[in-house]
Short mmCIF file of C-alpha atoms in Angstrom, two decimals:
data_model
loop_
_atom_site.label_atom_id
_atom_site.label_comp_id
_atom_site.label_asym_id
_atom_site.label_seq_id
_atom_site.Cartn_x
_atom_site.Cartn_y
_atom_site.Cartn_z
CA MET A 1018 36.53 10.37 -37.59
CA PRO A 1019 34.24 12.35 -37.60
CA ILE A 1020 35.37 14.24 -40.84
CA ASN A 1021 35.57 17.79 -40.08
CA SER A 1022 35.76 20.62 -42.73
CA GLU A 1023 36.66 24.67 -42.38
CA GLN A 1024 36.23 27.74 -45.40
CA SER A 1025 34.08 25.52 -47.62
CA PRO A 1026 32.19 27.70 -50.17
CA ALA A 1027 28.70 26.18 -50.75
CA LEU A 1028 25.91 26.57 -53.54
CA MET A 1029 22.30 25.20 -53.48
CA ALA A 1030 19.52 25.54 -55.12
CA VAL A 1031 15.72 23.85 -54.98
CA PHE A 1032 13.47 23.06 -57.98
CA SER A 1033 10.10 21.80 -58.17
CA ILE A 1034 9.18 18.32 -59.44
CA ASP A 1035 6.83 15.66 -60.43
CA ALA A 1036 6.20 13.73 -57.14
CA ASP A 1037 5.12 10.57 -58.44
CA ALA A 1038 8.08 10.60 -60.90
CA ALA A 1039 10.26 11.48 -57.61
CA ALA A 1040 8.62 8.61 -55.72
CA ARG A 1041 10.07 5.92 -58.60
CA LEU A 1042 13.38 6.71 -58.02
CA LEU A 1043 13.27 6.29 -54.21
CA PRO A 1044 14.38 2.45 -53.11
CA GLY A 1045 12.17 0.33 -51.21
CA GLY A 1046 8.87 1.46 -49.14
CA GLU A 1047 10.65 3.28 -46.35
CA VAL A 1048 11.21 6.80 -47.62
CA HIS A 1049 8.53 9.23 -49.74
CA PRO A 1050 9.03 12.37 -51.28
CA LEU A 1051 8.46 15.17 -49.16
CA ARG A 1052 5.55 17.23 -50.84
CA LEU A 1053 5.18 21.16 -50.78
CA TRP A 1054 1.58 21.61 -51.99
CA LYS A 1055 1.06 18.98 -54.65
CA ARG A 1056 5.13 18.71 -55.89
CA ALA A 1057 8.13 17.38 -54.58
CA LEU A 1058 11.55 18.82 -54.35
CA LEU A 1059 14.74 18.42 -56.35
CA VAL A 1060 18.00 19.46 -53.85
CA LEU A 1061 21.24 20.26 -55.73
CA THR A 1062 23.66 21.21 -53.01
CA VAL A 1063 27.69 21.34 -54.40
CA ILE A 1064 30.60 21.79 -51.41
CA HIS A 1065 34.02 23.02 -52.16
CA TYR A 1066 35.42 21.41 -49.03
CA LYS A 1067 38.98 23.06 -48.80
CA ILE A 1068 40.24 22.03 -45.22
CA THR A 1069 39.18 18.79 -44.32
CA ASP A 1070 40.29 15.65 -42.79
CA ILE A 1071 41.19 13.97 -45.90
CA GLY A 1072 42.19 16.83 -47.97
CA THR A 1073 40.92 19.18 -50.48
CA TYR A 1074 37.39 17.87 -52.81
CA ILE A 1075 34.29 18.81 -54.58
CA GLU A 1076 31.25 16.98 -53.21
CA TYR A 1077 28.28 17.53 -55.87
CA SER A 1078 25.11 15.99 -53.86
CA ILE A 1079 21.87 15.83 -56.08
CA ALA A 1080 18.84 14.51 -53.79
CA ILE A 1081 15.25 14.54 -53.49
CA ALA A 1082 13.68 16.46 -50.34
CA CYS A 1083 12.19 13.25 -48.01
CA THR A 1084 10.60 11.90 -45.11
CA HIS A 1085 11.04 8.20 -43.68
CA GLY A 1086 8.16 6.19 -42.05
CA ARG A 1087 5.92 3.16 -43.25
CA LYS A 1088 3.66 6.04 -45.62
CA PRO A 1089 4.00 9.28 -46.64
CA ALA A 1090 3.92 12.33 -44.64
CA PRO A 1091 1.07 14.66 -44.56
CA ARG A 1092 1.77 18.17 -46.70
CA LEU A 1093 4.22 20.65 -45.50
CA LEU A 1094 3.83 19.53 -41.83
CA PRO A 1095 7.79 17.57 -42.01
CA GLY A 1096 9.31 21.07 -42.75
CA LEU A 1097 8.23 21.88 -39.31
CA LEU A 1098 8.35 18.12 -37.43
CA MET A 1099 11.66 17.23 -39.02
CA LYS A 1100 12.36 14.40 -36.18
CA THR A 1101 8.62 13.32 -36.32
CA PHE A 1102 8.60 12.61 -39.93
CA GLY A 1103 12.04 11.46 -40.45
CA THR A 1104 13.03 14.32 -42.82
CA GLY A 1105 16.02 14.98 -44.77
CA GLN A 1106 16.93 13.70 -48.39
CA TYR A 1107 17.27 10.96 -50.23
CA VAL A 1108 20.82 10.92 -52.19
CA TRP A 1109 20.50 9.92 -55.54
CA ASP A 1110 23.83 10.95 -57.08
CA LEU A 1111 26.69 11.80 -55.67
CA PRO A 1112 29.95 12.72 -57.46
CA VAL A 1113 32.94 13.45 -55.58
CA SER A 1114 36.52 14.80 -56.79
CA THR A 1115 38.47 12.37 -55.02
CA GLU A 1116 39.22 8.38 -54.50
CA VAL A 1117 39.43 9.14 -50.52
CA SER A 1118 36.10 10.48 -50.47
CA VAL A 1119 34.39 7.43 -52.23
CA LYS A 1120 36.20 4.77 -50.42
CA GLY A 1121 35.31 6.52 -47.10
CA GLY A 1122 31.47 7.86 -48.13
CA LYS A 1123 30.69 4.88 -49.57
CA GLY A 1124 32.37 2.60 -47.53
CA ILE A 1125 31.34 4.10 -44.06
CA TRP A 1126 28.17 6.10 -44.82
CA GLY A 1127 26.67 4.02 -47.74
CA MET A 1128 26.95 7.21 -49.61
CA PRO A 1129 26.55 6.98 -53.56
CA LYS A 1130 30.15 8.24 -54.03
CA HIS A 1131 31.96 7.80 -57.34
CA GLN A 1132 34.50 9.82 -58.54
CA ALA A 1133 33.94 12.52 -61.74
CA SER A 1134 35.35 15.56 -62.91
CA LEU A 1135 34.10 18.71 -60.94
CA ASP A 1136 34.88 22.31 -60.76
CA PHE A 1137 33.34 25.22 -58.45
CA VAL A 1138 33.43 28.70 -60.20
CA ILE A 1139 32.81 31.73 -58.26
CA GLY A 1140 32.02 34.69 -61.13
CA GLU A 1141 31.26 38.32 -61.58
CA ARG A 1142 27.69 37.42 -61.36
CA TRP A 1143 26.72 33.89 -60.90
CA VAL A 1144 28.42 30.55 -58.89
CA SER A 1145 28.71 27.40 -60.81
CA SER A 1146 29.66 23.98 -60.46
CA GLN A 1147 29.45 21.36 -63.41
CA TYR A 1148 29.62 17.69 -63.16
CA ASP A 1149 31.43 15.63 -66.40
CA LEU A 1150 31.43 11.88 -66.51
CA ASP A 1151 33.30 9.98 -69.03
CA GLY A 1152 33.96 13.12 -70.89
CA GLN A 1153 30.17 14.21 -71.35
CA MET A 1154 28.84 17.13 -69.63
CA MET A 1155 26.11 15.34 -67.05
CA MET A 1156 24.97 18.40 -64.93
CA ARG A 1157 25.73 22.10 -64.24
CA VAL A 1158 23.72 24.49 -61.72
CA ASP A 1159 24.19 27.94 -61.49
CA VAL A 1160 23.29 30.28 -58.72
CA ARG A 1161 22.78 34.25 -58.95
CA LYS A 1162 25.39 35.57 -56.99
CA PRO A 1163 23.54 37.09 -53.86
CA ALA A 1164 24.67 40.58 -52.83
CA SER A 1165 25.50 39.93 -49.73
CA ALA A 1166 25.39 36.62 -47.52
CA TRP A 1167 24.06 38.17 -43.83
CA LEU A 1168 21.89 35.03 -42.55
CA PRO A 1169 23.53 33.41 -40.01
CA VAL A 1170 22.80 29.79 -40.29
CA ASN A 1171 23.93 27.01 -37.76
CA MET A 1172 22.12 23.93 -38.55
CA GLY A 1173 22.26 19.93 -39.12
CA ALA A 1174 20.68 17.49 -41.63
CA ALA A 1175 19.99 14.26 -42.42
CA ASN A 1176 20.88 12.09 -45.59
CA TYR A 1177 19.48 8.94 -47.03
CA CYS A 1178 21.24 6.47 -48.95
CA ALA A 1179 20.78 3.09 -50.43
CA PHE A 1180 23.89 0.38 -50.46
CA ARG A 1181 24.69 -2.95 -49.69
CA GLY A 1182 20.86 -3.60 -49.35
CA MET A 1183 20.35 -1.01 -46.60
CA LEU A 1184 18.98 1.94 -46.14
CA MET A 1185 21.58 4.07 -45.05
CA LYS A 1186 20.82 7.24 -42.86
CA SER A 1187 23.98 9.91 -41.89
CA TYR A 1188 24.24 13.16 -40.23
CA ILE A 1189 25.83 16.23 -41.05
CA TYR A 1190 26.00 19.44 -39.11
CA PHE A 1191 27.49 23.14 -40.52
CA GLN A 1192 27.31 26.80 -40.23
CA GLY A 1193 27.95 29.58 -42.16
CA LYS A 1194 26.38 33.01 -43.56
CA LEU A 1195 23.81 32.37 -45.87
CA GLY A 1196 22.72 34.25 -49.10
CA PHE A 1197 19.47 33.66 -50.68
CA SER A 1198 16.45 34.03 -52.94
CA LEU A 1199 12.99 32.67 -52.10
CA PHE A 1200 10.78 31.79 -55.49
CA LYS A 1201 12.79 34.03 -58.03
CA PRO A 1202 12.14 33.59 -61.28
CA GLY A 1203 16.32 33.62 -62.89
CA SER A 1204 17.76 33.00 -59.32
CA ALA A 1205 19.38 29.73 -60.52
CA ARG A 1206 19.78 27.54 -63.78
CA LEU A 1207 19.80 24.44 -64.17
CA LEU A 1208 21.53 22.26 -67.25
CA ILE A 1209 21.29 18.53 -67.10
CA GLY A 1210 23.19 16.32 -70.20
CA ASP A 1211 22.44 13.45 -72.37
CA HIS A 1212 24.12 11.26 -70.53
CA PRO A 1213 22.59 7.85 -70.20
CA ARG A 1214 23.26 8.12 -66.38
CA MET A 1215 21.04 11.11 -66.18
CA ALA A 1216 17.90 10.30 -67.96
CA PRO A 1217 15.75 9.37 -65.14
CA LEU A 1218 16.10 13.05 -64.14
CA LYS A 1219 14.50 14.03 -67.40
CA MET A 1220 11.44 12.41 -66.24
CA LEU A 1221 11.11 15.00 -63.28
CA ASP A 1222 9.30 17.53 -64.89
CA ILE A 1223 12.15 19.74 -63.17
CA ASP A 1224 10.11 23.49 -63.08
CA PRO A 1225 12.78 25.69 -64.51
CA ASP A 1226 12.28 28.43 -62.15
CA PRO A 1227 13.82 27.61 -58.52
CA ILE A 1228 11.91 27.73 -55.12
CA ALA A 1229 15.11 28.45 -53.58
CA ALA A 1230 18.82 29.31 -54.31
CA GLY A 1231 21.46 30.07 -52.08
CA PHE A 1232 25.28 30.83 -51.59
CA PHE A 1233 27.45 30.34 -48.71
CA PRO A 1234 30.79 31.95 -48.94
CA SER A 1235 32.18 30.14 -46.50
CA THR A 1236 31.03 26.88 -44.34
CA ALA A 1237 32.74 24.79 -41.02
CA GLY A 1238 30.84 21.43 -40.67
CA VAL A 1239 31.28 17.82 -39.22
CA LEU A 1240 29.87 15.02 -41.11
CA ASP A 1241 29.22 12.73 -37.93
CA ASP A 1242 30.54 9.39 -37.39
CA TYR A 1243 27.32 8.12 -36.13
CA PHE A 1244 24.78 6.54 -38.64
CA GLU A 1245 21.72 4.33 -38.74
CA CYS A 1246 20.72 1.92 -41.28
CA TRP A 1247 17.75 -0.60 -42.01
CA PHE A 1248 16.94 -3.49 -44.13
CA LEU A 1249 15.50 -2.08 -47.43
CA THR A 1250 12.14 -3.72 -48.07
CA GLU A 1251 11.01 -4.59 -51.76
CA GLN A 1252 7.92 -5.50 -53.27
CA GLN A 1253 9.86 -7.83 -56.02
CA ALA A 1254 13.26 -9.53 -55.59
CA PRO A 1255 15.80 -7.29 -57.63
CA THR A 1256 16.91 -8.26 -61.28
CA GLN A 1257 20.47 -6.61 -60.76
CA SER A 1258 23.11 -7.98 -57.91
CA ILE A 1259 23.31 -4.95 -55.51
CA GLN A 1260 26.28 -2.94 -54.67
CA GLY A 1261 28.86 -3.94 -51.81
CA LEU A 1262 31.90 -3.65 -49.99
CA GLU A 1263 33.76 -5.40 -52.99
CA THR A 1264 33.53 -2.03 -54.51
CA THR A 1265 35.11 0.20 -52.00
CA TYR A 1266 37.78 -2.22 -50.49
CA PRO A 1267 40.36 -2.00 -53.49
CA LEU A 1268 40.37 1.46 -53.73
CA GLY A 1269 43.18 3.82 -52.10
CA GLN A 1270 43.81 6.82 -50.41
CA SER A 1271 44.88 9.20 -53.71
CA GLN A 1272 43.68 13.08 -53.25
CA GLN A 1273 44.22 13.02 -57.13
CA TRP A 1274 41.44 14.87 -59.22
CA LEU A 1275 40.55 13.90 -62.36
CA ALA A 1276 41.15 16.79 -65.13
CA PRO A 1277 38.29 19.65 -64.80
CA PRO A 1278 34.92 19.39 -67.16
CA ASN A 1279 34.66 21.34 -70.47
CA ARG A 1280 32.96 24.29 -69.29
CA GLN A 1281 32.21 26.39 -71.91
CA ALA A 1282 34.15 29.72 -72.14
CA ASP A 1283 30.51 32.14 -72.42
CA TRP A 1284 29.27 30.14 -69.29
CA GLU A 1285 28.09 33.34 -67.44
CA SER A 1286 26.27 35.06 -70.63
CA ALA A 1287 25.15 31.88 -72.13
CA PRO A 1288 21.87 30.19 -71.40
#
């Protein structure tokens, strides 16, 4: 540790969602949806880690932009005063390609990682990633391929996750050149499957037109070995047992991928 990556393409898309519905997916009383005007934000980020300390794998992050504190933050300000409001994203689901990534990400940083069938496809007009589980399509996100990636980006981000009854906060730093669109209809498209695991997302009233969409042809980054954690406070006792380290210590360090997702052949032209 820390975990380093190089030459790793990434896509991202941000969609507007219902803020009250988003709040119901966040644990405890310490993290709150970041509100852009009256709505919250669903943040999808997929990275094809080509060169890392633990091999090659894809990481597919489904997250809600959030703030951290005793009460919800004012609108818009958390985007400017990120440290003051603990601005970051709560990672709701985080499938990855390999077992070793699950073992480290969940066991050390408390991330909700699990192994799934993933791909990262750079087509003629779109960049796309599909997530399958149990032989079913869970989600596919497509980002329209930008004419060029011209904007240099060098920044950090905070990830919040719930594990072992605790709120875990980890930090990632990355750099690369970004091609992007803002408030452009048709710049990204999102498909969500009918698997029960995805049902909560269908309650978010996701706007089909993205707020932002972007593609990094190559990134370099570091997942910091420093993290913070706090006990989660709930108004009621949990009705189900809380996952602990017993879900990680039996895992091995395999870098083997599952079979690729069942992607439709005409995905670029299909709606």
